[in-house]
Amino acid sequence: MLDNGAIKSISAEARRRAGIAIPKGQTYLVEARLAPIARSEGYESQEDLINALAQVPEDRLWRRVVESLADHETWFFRDPAPLDHFMSDILPVLARIKARKAPIRIWSAGCGTGQEAWSLAMLLEEHKDRLAGIDIEIVGTDICSRAIDRAQTGAYSQFEVQRGLSIHRLIEHFKPSGNQWVLKDSVKRWVRFERGNLLKPQENLGEFDIIFCRNVLSGMTPDARKHTLAQLATRLAPAGYLVLGPGETIAGAGDLYRSLTGARGVYARTMDRQSKQAA
Ligand SMILES: C[S@@+](CC[C@H](N)C(=O)[O-])C[C@H]1O[C@@H](n2cnc3c(N)ncnc32)[C@H](O)[C@@H]1O
C-alpha cells in the first residue's frame, strides 16, 4: 500500500503538471491507476515505481502517472442540450459573422477519447446541406497522449458506441471492423486531434469561435480552474463562446466571460484581450 508521503508527492505532481485535484481519501483510486503502469514499466509494485520516481524524476514516467490519474469518463452526445443549442442558435450567428470569409473554429478542450468532438462532427455532417460553402474545423485536445491516440483512431468498442449513440447514428456514421466500430471518413474529415495542456498558453492552436470545455474543470483544483479559464479566454475570438459542463461555472474568471440567458453552461467573451491585458 502507498504511504502518505507517496500519495502526497503524487498529488503534488498531478496538481503541478495538470491542475488535477486528487480528493483526500482516494488512495484506492491512485493505487488502482498506478498498478498497471508499475507492471508494464517492470516494477514489482506501485511503491517501487514511486520510489524510483523519487530518485530519478523521469519526465516521461511522471507524465504517464499523472495522465492516468485524470478522470477520462466520456460518452457520445453527453449532456446534449448545449450541442443542440450550438447547432440551432450559435452556429447560424457565427456563420453570419464569418460570412464565409474565414473558417468557423470549434475546440473540444479536454476531449478525452474523442466522443465529444466526434458528436459535434456527426451533427455537422447531418446538417451538411445547410452548411454548404462554410468552412468548419473541430480541434480536439487532451493532456493524455493515450486518450488522444485513441481519439485519433475513431474506433470504439460495442460498449462505447452503446453509450449515447442511437442505432440510427451508429449505422449512419460508423462501419463495423472486427469487434469495433470505426467512424466513416465523412465524419473524420471534420476533426483533428493533438495533445495539449490547458494550463499552458497553446498559442499554436490559434483562435476559436467556440470552446467546449466540459467536465474538465470539475476535476481540477480551484487555482487550476481559474488559470484554465484565463488561458481559454486567450484562445477565444472576441465574439466567441465558452461551453462548460453541468455544475461547472466561470467563478474565479473575473470579468472575462458573461452568462447567456436561456443557455445553461454557455458563456460569451466580454472584454477584448488587449483591454484586459492593459487593465
Ligand atoms: C471527464 S473527461 C471529459 C471529456 C469530455 N470533455 C466530456 O465532457 O465528456 C476530462 C478530460 O480532461 C483531461 N484533462 C484534465 N486536465 C487537463 C489539462 N490540464 N489539460 C488538458 N486536458 C486535461 C483529462 O485527461 C480527461 O480526458
PDB file of C-alpha atoms and ligand atoms in Angstrom:
ATOM      1  CA  MET A   1       0.000   0.000   0.000  1.00  0.00           C
ATOM      2  CA  LEU A   2       1.218   3.514  -0.814  1.00  0.00           C
ATOM      3  CA  ASP A   3       2.138   5.526   2.274  1.00  0.00           C
ATOM      4  CA  ASN A   4       1.117   9.133   2.959  1.00  0.00           C
ATOM      5  CA  GLY A   5       4.415  10.512   1.660  1.00  0.00           C
ATOM      6  CA  ALA A   6       3.981   8.749  -1.698  1.00  0.00           C
ATOM      7  CA  ILE A   7       0.362   9.922  -2.032  1.00  0.00           C
ATOM      8  CA  LYS A   8       1.444  13.463  -1.186  1.00  0.00           C
ATOM      9  CA  SER A   9       4.168  13.543  -3.849  1.00  0.00           C
ATOM     10  CA  ILE A  10       1.824  12.048  -6.474  1.00  0.00           C
ATOM     11  CA  SER A  11      -0.899  14.596  -5.620  1.00  0.00           C
ATOM     12  CA  ALA A  12       1.599  17.459  -5.780  1.00  0.00           C
ATOM     13  CA  GLU A  13       2.836  16.340  -9.199  1.00  0.00           C
ATOM     14  CA  ALA A  14      -0.743  15.905 -10.542  1.00  0.00           C
ATOM     15  CA  ARG A  15      -1.549  19.422  -9.333  1.00  0.00           C
ATOM     16  CA  ARG A  16       1.635  20.973 -10.727  1.00  0.00           C
ATOM     17  CA  ARG A  17       1.590  19.294 -14.118  1.00  0.00           C
ATOM     18  CA  ALA A  18      -2.134  19.186 -14.967  1.00  0.00           C
ATOM     19  CA  GLY A  19      -4.045  21.037 -12.239  1.00  0.00           C
ATOM     20  CA  ILE A  20      -5.687  17.724 -11.323  1.00  0.00           C
ATOM     21  CA  ALA A  21      -7.101  17.541  -7.794  1.00  0.00           C
ATOM     22  CA  ILE A  22      -6.842  14.198  -6.029  1.00  0.00           C
ATOM     23  CA  PRO A  23      -9.501  14.327  -3.304  1.00  0.00           C
ATOM     24  CA  LYS A  24      -8.419  13.179   0.149  1.00  0.00           C
ATOM     25  CA  GLY A  25      -9.329   9.568   0.847  1.00  0.00           C
ATOM     26  CA  GLN A  26      -8.944   8.490  -2.783  1.00  0.00           C
ATOM     27  CA  THR A  27      -5.794   6.457  -2.166  1.00  0.00           C
ATOM     28  CA  TYR A  28      -7.528   3.409  -3.617  1.00  0.00           C
ATOM     29  CA  LEU A  29      -8.018   5.267  -6.924  1.00  0.00           C
ATOM     30  CA  VAL A  30      -4.344   6.248  -7.118  1.00  0.00           C
ATOM     31  CA  GLU A  31      -3.321   2.671  -6.393  1.00  0.00           C
ATOM     32  CA  ALA A  32      -5.729   1.236  -8.953  1.00  0.00           C
ATOM     33  CA  ARG A  33      -4.428   3.572 -11.676  1.00  0.00           C
ATOM     34  CA  LEU A  34      -0.750   3.048 -10.811  1.00  0.00           C
ATOM     35  CA  ALA A  35      -0.821  -0.743 -10.613  1.00  0.00           C
ATOM     36  CA  PRO A  36      -0.950  -1.388 -14.389  1.00  0.00           C
ATOM     37  CA  ILE A  37       1.695   1.303 -15.014  1.00  0.00           C
ATOM     38  CA  ALA A  38       4.060  -0.252 -12.458  1.00  0.00           C
ATOM     39  CA  ARG A  39       3.546  -3.677 -14.066  1.00  0.00           C
ATOM     40  CA  SER A  40       4.080  -2.511 -17.633  1.00  0.00           C
ATOM     41  CA  GLU A  41       7.167  -0.486 -16.647  1.00  0.00           C
ATOM     42  CA  GLY A  42       8.723  -3.578 -14.993  1.00  0.00           C
ATOM     43  CA  TYR A  43       8.309  -2.612 -11.301  1.00  0.00           C
ATOM     44  CA  GLU A  44       7.206  -5.119  -8.677  1.00  0.00           C
ATOM     45  CA  SER A  45       4.788  -2.702  -7.033  1.00  0.00           C
ATOM     46  CA  GLN A  46       3.429   0.854  -7.085  1.00  0.00           C
ATOM     47  CA  GLU A  47       5.771   1.657  -4.159  1.00  0.00           C
ATOM     48  CA  ASP A  48       8.787   0.620  -6.253  1.00  0.00           C
ATOM     49  CA  LEU A  49       7.569   2.822  -9.092  1.00  0.00           C
ATOM     50  CA  ILE A  50       7.140   5.858  -6.818  1.00  0.00           C
ATOM     51  CA  ASN A  51      10.490   5.232  -5.084  1.00  0.00           C
ATOM     52  CA  ALA A  52      12.191   5.091  -8.479  1.00  0.00           C
ATOM     53  CA  LEU A  53      10.499   8.368  -9.472  1.00  0.00           C
ATOM     54  CA  ALA A  54      11.632   9.981  -6.207  1.00  0.00           C
ATOM     55  CA  GLN A  55      15.246   9.071  -7.008  1.00  0.00           C
ATOM     56  CA  VAL A  56      15.190   9.809 -10.756  1.00  0.00           C
ATOM     57  CA  PRO A  57      12.188  12.021 -11.635  1.00  0.00           C
ATOM     58  CA  GLU A  58      11.928  10.775 -15.228  1.00  0.00           C
ATOM     59  CA  ASP A  59       9.614  13.158 -17.087  1.00  0.00           C
ATOM     60  CA  ARG A  60       8.053  10.552 -19.372  1.00  0.00           C
ATOM     61  CA  LEU A  61       7.150   8.313 -16.442  1.00  0.00           C
ATOM     62  CA  TRP A  62       5.763  11.137 -14.287  1.00  0.00           C
ATOM     63  CA  ARG A  63       3.675  12.205 -17.263  1.00  0.00           C
ATOM     64  CA  ARG A  64       2.257   8.707 -17.604  1.00  0.00           C
ATOM     65  CA  VAL A  65       1.457   8.560 -13.888  1.00  0.00           C
ATOM     66  CA  VAL A  66      -0.253  11.971 -13.850  1.00  0.00           C
ATOM     67  CA  GLU A  67      -2.207  11.344 -17.063  1.00  0.00           C
ATOM     68  CA  SER A  68      -3.536   8.097 -15.613  1.00  0.00           C
ATOM     69  CA  LEU A  69      -4.975   9.997 -12.630  1.00  0.00           C
ATOM     70  CA  ALA A  70      -7.310  12.198 -14.711  1.00  0.00           C
ATOM     71  CA  ASP A  71     -10.977  11.284 -14.974  1.00  0.00           C
ATOM     72  CA  HIS A  72     -11.377  10.128 -18.583  1.00  0.00           C
ATOM     73  CA  GLU A  73     -15.074   9.308 -18.373  1.00  0.00           C
ATOM     74  CA  THR A  74     -16.889  10.386 -21.560  1.00  0.00           C
ATOM     75  CA  TRP A  75     -19.548   9.213 -23.982  1.00  0.00           C
ATOM     76  CA  PHE A  76     -21.187  10.215 -27.246  1.00  0.00           C
ATOM     77  CA  PHE A  77     -23.738  13.055 -27.068  1.00  0.00           C
ATOM     78  CA  ARG A  78     -23.077  13.518 -23.346  1.00  0.00           C
ATOM     79  CA  ASP A  79     -25.352  16.279 -21.986  1.00  0.00           C
ATOM     80  CA  PRO A  80     -26.733  17.075 -25.471  1.00  0.00           C
ATOM     81  CA  ALA A  81     -28.582  20.365 -24.648  1.00  0.00           C
ATOM     82  CA  PRO A  82     -25.540  22.634 -25.321  1.00  0.00           C
ATOM     83  CA  LEU A  83     -24.769  20.704 -28.520  1.00  0.00           C
ATOM     84  CA  ASP A  84     -28.323  21.302 -29.771  1.00  0.00           C
ATOM     85  CA  HIS A  85     -28.110  24.948 -28.685  1.00  0.00           C
ATOM     86  CA  PHE A  86     -24.875  25.276 -30.655  1.00  0.00           C
ATOM     87  CA  MET A  87     -26.432  23.858 -33.820  1.00  0.00           C
ATOM     88  CA  SER A  88     -29.712  25.802 -33.629  1.00  0.00           C
ATOM     89  CA  ASP A  89     -28.634  29.181 -32.176  1.00  0.00           C
ATOM     90  CA  ILE A  90     -24.860  29.714 -32.142  1.00  0.00           C
ATOM     91  CA  LEU A  91     -23.768  28.231 -35.458  1.00  0.00           C
ATOM     92  CA  PRO A  92     -26.155  30.418 -37.526  1.00  0.00           C
ATOM     93  CA  VAL A  93     -24.831  33.527 -35.713  1.00  0.00           C
ATOM     94  CA  LEU A  94     -21.222  32.505 -36.335  1.00  0.00           C
ATOM     95  CA  ALA A  95     -21.992  31.741 -39.977  1.00  0.00           C
ATOM     96  CA  ARG A  96     -23.443  35.249 -40.367  1.00  0.00           C
ATOM     97  CA  ILE A  97     -20.488  36.952 -38.637  1.00  0.00           C
ATOM     98  CA  LYS A  98     -17.924  34.999 -40.641  1.00  0.00           C
ATOM     99  CA  ALA A  99     -19.846  35.468 -43.914  1.00  0.00           C
ATOM    100  CA  ARG A 100     -17.860  32.568 -45.444  1.00  0.00           C
ATOM    101  CA  LYS A 101     -14.646  34.652 -45.299  1.00  0.00           C
ATOM    102  CA  ALA A 102     -12.955  32.627 -42.561  1.00  0.00           C
ATOM    103  CA  PRO A 103     -13.464  29.148 -41.122  1.00  0.00           C
ATOM    104  CA  ILE A 104     -15.622  28.607 -38.039  1.00  0.00           C
ATOM    105  CA  ARG A 105     -13.297  27.016 -35.480  1.00  0.00           C
ATOM    106  CA  ILE A 106     -14.502  24.742 -32.675  1.00  0.00           C
ATOM    107  CA  TRP A 107     -12.305  23.451 -29.840  1.00  0.00           C
ATOM    108  CA  SER A 108     -13.111  20.394 -27.774  1.00  0.00           C
ATOM    109  CA  ALA A 109     -10.713  21.166 -24.914  1.00  0.00           C
ATOM    110  CA  GLY A 110     -10.071  18.172 -22.663  1.00  0.00           C
ATOM    111  CA  CYS A 111     -11.695  15.863 -25.217  1.00  0.00           C
ATOM    112  CA  GLY A 112     -10.637  12.577 -23.616  1.00  0.00           C
ATOM    113  CA  THR A 113     -11.024   9.722 -26.103  1.00  0.00           C
ATOM    114  CA  GLY A 114     -12.799  11.981 -28.597  1.00  0.00           C
ATOM    115  CA  GLN A 115     -16.513  11.280 -28.197  1.00  0.00           C
ATOM    116  CA  GLU A 116     -17.417  14.974 -27.712  1.00  0.00           C
ATOM    117  CA  ALA A 117     -15.552  16.116 -30.827  1.00  0.00           C
ATOM    118  CA  TRP A 118     -16.989  13.263 -32.886  1.00  0.00           C
ATOM    119  CA  SER A 119     -20.521  14.015 -31.641  1.00  0.00           C
ATOM    120  CA  LEU A 120     -20.135  17.578 -32.926  1.00  0.00           C
ATOM    121  CA  ALA A 121     -18.785  16.246 -36.233  1.00  0.00           C
ATOM    122  CA  MET A 122     -21.780  13.912 -36.603  1.00  0.00           C
ATOM    123  CA  LEU A 123     -24.139  16.868 -36.083  1.00  0.00           C
ATOM    124  CA  LEU A 124     -22.280  18.926 -38.694  1.00  0.00           C
ATOM    125  CA  GLU A 125     -22.347  16.012 -41.129  1.00  0.00           C
ATOM    126  CA  GLU A 126     -26.091  15.596 -40.566  1.00  0.00           C
ATOM    127  CA  HIS A 127     -26.619  19.286 -41.422  1.00  0.00           C
ATOM    128  CA  LYS A 128     -24.051  19.483 -44.197  1.00  0.00           C
ATOM    129  CA  ASP A 129     -26.575  20.635 -46.800  1.00  0.00           C
ATOM    130  CA  ARG A 130     -27.376  23.851 -44.962  1.00  0.00           C
ATOM    131  CA  LEU A 131     -23.659  24.303 -44.154  1.00  0.00           C
ATOM    132  CA  ALA A 132     -22.532  24.020 -47.775  1.00  0.00           C
ATOM    133  CA  GLY A 133     -19.775  26.507 -48.564  1.00  0.00           C
ATOM    134  CA  ILE A 134     -18.998  27.199 -44.873  1.00  0.00           C
ATOM    135  CA  ASP A 135     -15.575  26.062 -43.742  1.00  0.00           C
ATOM    136  CA  ILE A 136     -15.757  24.483 -40.257  1.00  0.00           C
ATOM    137  CA  GLU A 137     -12.946  22.879 -38.291  1.00  0.00           C
ATOM    138  CA  ILE A 138     -13.052  20.965 -34.982  1.00  0.00           C
ATOM    139  CA  VAL A 139      -9.864  20.546 -32.944  1.00  0.00           C
ATOM    140  CA  GLY A 140      -9.790  18.091 -30.032  1.00  0.00           C
ATOM    141  CA  THR A 141      -7.025  18.288 -27.434  1.00  0.00           C
ATOM    142  CA  ASP A 142      -6.248  16.485 -24.219  1.00  0.00           C
ATOM    143  CA  ILE A 143      -3.271  16.279 -21.880  1.00  0.00           C
ATOM    144  CA  CYS A 144      -3.358  12.490 -22.062  1.00  0.00           C
ATOM    145  CA  SER A 145      -1.467  11.169 -25.080  1.00  0.00           C
ATOM    146  CA  ARG A 146      -3.090   7.738 -24.759  1.00  0.00           C
ATOM    147  CA  ALA A 147      -6.556   9.314 -24.921  1.00  0.00           C
ATOM    148  CA  ILE A 148      -5.524  11.352 -27.976  1.00  0.00           C
ATOM    149  CA  ASP A 149      -4.090   8.263 -29.708  1.00  0.00           C
ATOM    150  CA  ARG A 150      -7.421   6.506 -29.167  1.00  0.00           C
ATOM    151  CA  ALA A 151      -9.463   9.538 -30.272  1.00  0.00           C
ATOM    152  CA  GLN A 152      -7.465   9.720 -33.487  1.00  0.00           C
ATOM    153  CA  THR A 153      -8.341   6.152 -34.484  1.00  0.00           C
ATOM    154  CA  GLY A 154     -12.076   6.925 -34.405  1.00  0.00           C
ATOM    155  CA  ALA A 155     -12.547   3.263 -33.381  1.00  0.00           C
ATOM    156  CA  TYR A 156     -14.803   2.314 -30.467  1.00  0.00           C
ATOM    157  CA  SER A 157     -15.976  -0.865 -28.772  1.00  0.00           C
ATOM    158  CA  GLN A 158     -19.573  -2.107 -28.737  1.00  0.00           C
ATOM    159  CA  PHE A 159     -19.841  -0.878 -25.131  1.00  0.00           C
ATOM    160  CA  GLU A 160     -18.619   2.617 -26.067  1.00  0.00           C
ATOM    161  CA  VAL A 161     -20.973   3.065 -29.029  1.00  0.00           C
ATOM    162  CA  GLN A 162     -23.890   1.903 -26.908  1.00  0.00           C
ATOM    163  CA  ARG A 163     -23.288   4.869 -24.605  1.00  0.00           C
ATOM    164  CA  GLY A 164     -25.177   7.805 -26.116  1.00  0.00           C
ATOM    165  CA  LEU A 165     -25.479   6.772 -29.761  1.00  0.00           C
ATOM    166  CA  SER A 166     -28.809   5.922 -31.326  1.00  0.00           C
ATOM    167  CA  ILE A 167     -28.859   2.863 -33.564  1.00  0.00           C
ATOM    168  CA  HIS A 168     -29.669   5.215 -36.439  1.00  0.00           C
ATOM    169  CA  ARG A 169     -26.483   7.249 -35.832  1.00  0.00           C
ATOM    170  CA  LEU A 170     -24.405   4.126 -35.379  1.00  0.00           C
ATOM    171  CA  ILE A 171     -25.446   2.774 -38.784  1.00  0.00           C
ATOM    172  CA  GLU A 172     -25.231   6.202 -40.437  1.00  0.00           C
ATOM    173  CA  HIS A 173     -21.762   7.232 -39.219  1.00  0.00           C
ATOM    174  CA  PHE A 174     -19.833   4.051 -38.335  1.00  0.00           C
ATOM    175  CA  LYS A 175     -18.733   0.912 -40.118  1.00  0.00           C
ATOM    176  CA  PRO A 176     -18.001  -2.367 -38.325  1.00  0.00           C
ATOM    177  CA  SER A 177     -14.375  -3.516 -38.243  1.00  0.00           C
ATOM    178  CA  GLY A 178     -13.648  -6.747 -36.343  1.00  0.00           C
ATOM    179  CA  ASN A 179     -15.133  -6.281 -32.874  1.00  0.00           C
ATOM    180  CA  GLN A 180     -15.034  -2.485 -33.169  1.00  0.00           C
ATOM    181  CA  TRP A 181     -16.994   0.299 -34.826  1.00  0.00           C
ATOM    182  CA  VAL A 182     -14.973   2.817 -36.843  1.00  0.00           C
ATOM    183  CA  LEU A 183     -16.148   6.291 -37.840  1.00  0.00           C
ATOM    184  CA  LYS A 184     -16.668   6.858 -41.552  1.00  0.00           C
ATOM    185  CA  ASP A 185     -14.394   9.294 -43.409  1.00  0.00           C
ATOM    186  CA  SER A 186     -17.407  11.596 -43.885  1.00  0.00           C
ATOM    187  CA  VAL A 187     -17.268  12.288 -40.103  1.00  0.00           C
ATOM    188  CA  LYS A 188     -13.497  12.029 -39.712  1.00  0.00           C
ATOM    189  CA  ARG A 189     -12.928  14.877 -42.163  1.00  0.00           C
ATOM    190  CA  TRP A 190     -14.275  17.455 -39.676  1.00  0.00           C
ATOM    191  CA  VAL A 191     -11.859  16.801 -36.780  1.00  0.00           C
ATOM    192  CA  ARG A 192      -8.174  16.769 -35.910  1.00  0.00           C
ATOM    193  CA  PHE A 193      -6.666  15.881 -32.545  1.00  0.00           C
ATOM    194  CA  GLU A 194      -3.491  16.825 -30.729  1.00  0.00           C
ATOM    195  CA  ARG A 195      -2.040  16.589 -27.250  1.00  0.00           C
ATOM    196  CA  GLY A 196      -2.213  19.811 -25.214  1.00  0.00           C
ATOM    197  CA  ASN A 197      -2.154  21.000 -21.614  1.00  0.00           C
ATOM    198  CA  LEU A 198      -4.859  23.532 -20.703  1.00  0.00           C
ATOM    199  CA  LEU A 199      -2.575  25.105 -18.114  1.00  0.00           C
ATOM    200  CA  LYS A 200      -0.255  26.181 -20.935  1.00  0.00           C
ATOM    201  CA  PRO A 201      -0.879  29.025 -23.435  1.00  0.00           C
ATOM    202  CA  GLN A 202      -1.260  26.734 -26.541  1.00  0.00           C
ATOM    203  CA  GLU A 203      -0.882  29.644 -28.957  1.00  0.00           C
ATOM    204  CA  ASN A 204      -0.108  27.125 -31.699  1.00  0.00           C
ATOM    205  CA  LEU A 205      -3.817  26.199 -31.789  1.00  0.00           C
ATOM    206  CA  GLY A 206      -4.895  29.643 -32.991  1.00  0.00           C
ATOM    207  CA  GLU A 207      -8.210  31.305 -32.161  1.00  0.00           C
ATOM    208  CA  PHE A 208     -11.584  29.580 -31.744  1.00  0.00           C
ATOM    209  CA  ASP A 209     -15.164  30.760 -32.165  1.00  0.00           C
ATOM    210  CA  ILE A 210     -16.469  28.305 -29.615  1.00  0.00           C
ATOM    211  CA  ILE A 211     -14.728  26.244 -26.949  1.00  0.00           C
ATOM    212  CA  PHE A 212     -16.363  23.194 -25.405  1.00  0.00           C
ATOM    213  CA  CYS A 213     -14.507  22.545 -22.153  1.00  0.00           C
ATOM    214  CA  ARG A 214     -16.923  20.256 -20.392  1.00  0.00           C
ATOM    215  CA  ASN A 215     -16.336  18.078 -17.352  1.00  0.00           C
ATOM    216  CA  VAL A 216     -12.689  19.121 -17.189  1.00  0.00           C
ATOM    217  CA  LEU A 217     -12.710  21.986 -14.635  1.00  0.00           C
ATOM    218  CA  SER A 218     -14.615  19.804 -12.169  1.00  0.00           C
ATOM    219  CA  GLY A 219     -11.541  17.567 -11.792  1.00  0.00           C
ATOM    220  CA  MET A 220      -9.179  20.495 -11.185  1.00  0.00           C
ATOM    221  CA  THR A 221      -8.013  22.450  -8.141  1.00  0.00           C
ATOM    222  CA  PRO A 222      -9.597  25.942  -7.712  1.00  0.00           C
ATOM    223  CA  ASP A 223      -6.310  27.593  -8.812  1.00  0.00           C
ATOM    224  CA  ALA A 224      -6.063  25.435 -11.906  1.00  0.00           C
ATOM    225  CA  ARG A 225      -9.702  26.177 -12.811  1.00  0.00           C
ATOM    226  CA  LYS A 226      -9.041  29.884 -12.620  1.00  0.00           C
ATOM    227  CA  HIS A 227      -5.856  29.569 -14.636  1.00  0.00           C
ATOM    228  CA  THR A 228      -7.526  27.371 -17.274  1.00  0.00           C
ATOM    229  CA  LEU A 229     -10.440  29.812 -17.684  1.00  0.00           C
ATOM    230  CA  ALA A 230      -7.915  32.626 -18.231  1.00  0.00           C
ATOM    231  CA  GLN A 231      -5.937  30.538 -20.746  1.00  0.00           C
ATOM    232  CA  LEU A 232      -9.116  29.615 -22.635  1.00  0.00           C
ATOM    233  CA  ALA A 233     -10.042  33.310 -22.915  1.00  0.00           C
ATOM    234  CA  THR A 234      -6.758  33.950 -24.750  1.00  0.00           C
ATOM    235  CA  ARG A 235      -7.787  31.377 -27.394  1.00  0.00           C
ATOM    236  CA  LEU A 236     -11.339  32.684 -27.804  1.00  0.00           C
ATOM    237  CA  ALA A 237     -12.348  35.052 -30.623  1.00  0.00           C
ATOM    238  CA  PRO A 238     -13.806  38.416 -29.443  1.00  0.00           C
ATOM    239  CA  ALA A 239     -17.362  37.274 -30.240  1.00  0.00           C
ATOM    240  CA  GLY A 240     -16.634  33.727 -29.103  1.00  0.00           C
ATOM    241  CA  TYR A 241     -18.459  31.339 -26.783  1.00  0.00           C
ATOM    242  CA  LEU A 242     -17.362  29.045 -23.979  1.00  0.00           C
ATOM    243  CA  VAL A 243     -19.366  25.962 -23.043  1.00  0.00           C
ATOM    244  CA  LEU A 244     -18.817  24.319 -19.642  1.00  0.00           C
ATOM    245  CA  GLY A 245     -20.204  21.089 -18.205  1.00  0.00           C
ATOM    246  CA  PRO A 246     -23.091  20.738 -15.753  1.00  0.00           C
ATOM    247  CA  GLY A 247     -22.100  22.090 -12.348  1.00  0.00           C
ATOM    248  CA  GLU A 248     -19.074  23.944 -13.759  1.00  0.00           C
ATOM    249  CA  THR A 249     -19.038  27.745 -13.656  1.00  0.00           C
ATOM    250  CA  ILE A 250     -16.960  30.763 -14.613  1.00  0.00           C
ATOM    251  CA  ALA A 251     -16.351  31.519 -10.912  1.00  0.00           C
ATOM    252  CA  GLY A 252     -12.834  32.855 -10.491  1.00  0.00           C
ATOM    253  CA  ALA A 253     -12.573  34.131 -14.077  1.00  0.00           C
ATOM    254  CA  GLY A 254     -13.268  37.766 -13.141  1.00  0.00           C
ATOM    255  CA  ASP A 255     -14.962  39.625 -15.980  1.00  0.00           C
ATOM    256  CA  LEU A 256     -13.568  37.512 -18.829  1.00  0.00           C
ATOM    257  CA  TYR A 257     -16.945  35.918 -19.574  1.00  0.00           C
ATOM    258  CA  ARG A 258     -20.614  36.641 -19.106  1.00  0.00           C
ATOM    259  CA  SER A 259     -23.529  34.199 -18.799  1.00  0.00           C
ATOM    260  CA  LEU A 260     -26.059  33.989 -21.603  1.00  0.00           C
ATOM    261  CA  THR A 261     -29.678  33.876 -20.600  1.00  0.00           C
ATOM    262  CA  GLY A 262     -31.580  30.785 -21.633  1.00  0.00           C
ATOM    263  CA  ALA A 263     -28.484  28.703 -22.350  1.00  0.00           C
ATOM    264  CA  ARG A 264     -27.244  26.709 -19.367  1.00  0.00           C
ATOM    265  CA  GLY A 265     -23.461  26.374 -19.291  1.00  0.00           C
ATOM    266  CA  VAL A 266     -22.898  28.685 -22.282  1.00  0.00           C
ATOM    267  CA  TYR A 267     -20.887  31.897 -21.794  1.00  0.00           C
ATOM    268  CA  ALA A 268     -19.755  34.713 -24.063  1.00  0.00           C
ATOM    269  CA  ARG A 269     -16.408  36.509 -24.044  1.00  0.00           C
ATOM    270  CA  THR A 270     -16.621  40.015 -22.611  1.00  0.00           C
ATOM    271  CA  MET A 271     -13.610  42.335 -22.765  1.00  0.00           C
ATOM    272  CA  ASP A 272     -11.221  42.125 -25.663  1.00  0.00           C
ATOM    273  CA  ARG A 273      -7.835  40.724 -24.772  1.00  0.00           C
ATOM    274  CA  GLN A 274      -5.907  43.950 -25.323  1.00  0.00           C
ATOM    275  CA  SER A 275      -8.025  45.929 -22.877  1.00  0.00           C
ATOM    276  CA  LYS A 276      -7.901  43.008 -20.425  1.00  0.00           C
ATOM    277  CA  GLN A 277      -4.109  42.890 -20.598  1.00  0.00           C
ATOM    278  CA  ALA A 278      -3.872  46.630 -20.208  1.00  0.00           C
ATOM    279  CA  ALA A 279      -6.243  46.546 -17.210  1.00  0.00           C
TER     280      ALA A 279
HETATM  281  C1  LIG B   1     -14.020  13.700 -17.778  1.00  0.00           C
HETATM  282  S1  LIG B   1     -13.078  13.903 -19.226  1.00  0.00           S
HETATM  283  C2  LIG B   1     -14.182  14.928 -20.172  1.00  0.00           C
HETATM  284  C3  LIG B   1     -14.211  14.556 -21.636  1.00  0.00           C
HETATM  285  C4  LIG B   1     -15.257  15.340 -22.448  1.00  0.00           C
HETATM  286  N1  LIG B   1     -14.929  16.751 -22.465  1.00  0.00           N
HETATM  287  C5  LIG B   1     -16.649  15.116 -21.910  1.00  0.00           C
HETATM  288  O1  LIG B   1     -17.267  16.080 -21.409  1.00  0.00           O
HETATM  289  O2  LIG B   1     -17.158  14.007 -21.976  1.00  0.00           O
HETATM  290  C6  LIG B   1     -11.837  15.090 -18.677  1.00  0.00           C
HETATM  291  C7  LIG B   1     -10.626  15.130 -19.595  1.00  0.00           C
HETATM  292  O3  LIG B   1      -9.860  16.297 -19.256  1.00  0.00           O
HETATM  293  C8  LIG B   1      -8.497  15.991 -19.451  1.00  0.00           C
HETATM  294  N2  LIG B   1      -7.655  16.937 -18.704  1.00  0.00           N
HETATM  295  C9  LIG B   1      -7.504  17.051 -17.359  1.00  0.00           C
HETATM  296  N3  LIG B   1      -6.610  18.010 -17.070  1.00  0.00           N
HETATM  297  C10 LIG B   1      -6.191  18.530 -18.249  1.00  0.00           C
HETATM  298  C11 LIG B   1      -5.271  19.546 -18.613  1.00  0.00           C
HETATM  299  N4  LIG B   1      -4.570  20.232 -17.697  1.00  0.00           N
HETATM  300  N5  LIG B   1      -5.077  19.800 -19.925  1.00  0.00           N
HETATM  301  C12 LIG B   1      -5.774  19.108 -20.868  1.00  0.00           C
HETATM  302  N6  LIG B   1      -6.645  18.128 -20.598  1.00  0.00           N
HETATM  303  C13 LIG B   1      -6.862  17.834 -19.297  1.00  0.00           C
HETATM  304  C14 LIG B   1      -8.380  14.554 -18.952  1.00  0.00           C
HETATM  305  O4  LIG B   1      -7.232  13.910 -19.463  1.00  0.00           O
HETATM  306  C15 LIG B   1      -9.693  13.934 -19.417  1.00  0.00           C
HETATM  307  O5  LIG B   1      -9.556  13.253 -20.632  1.00  0.00           O
END
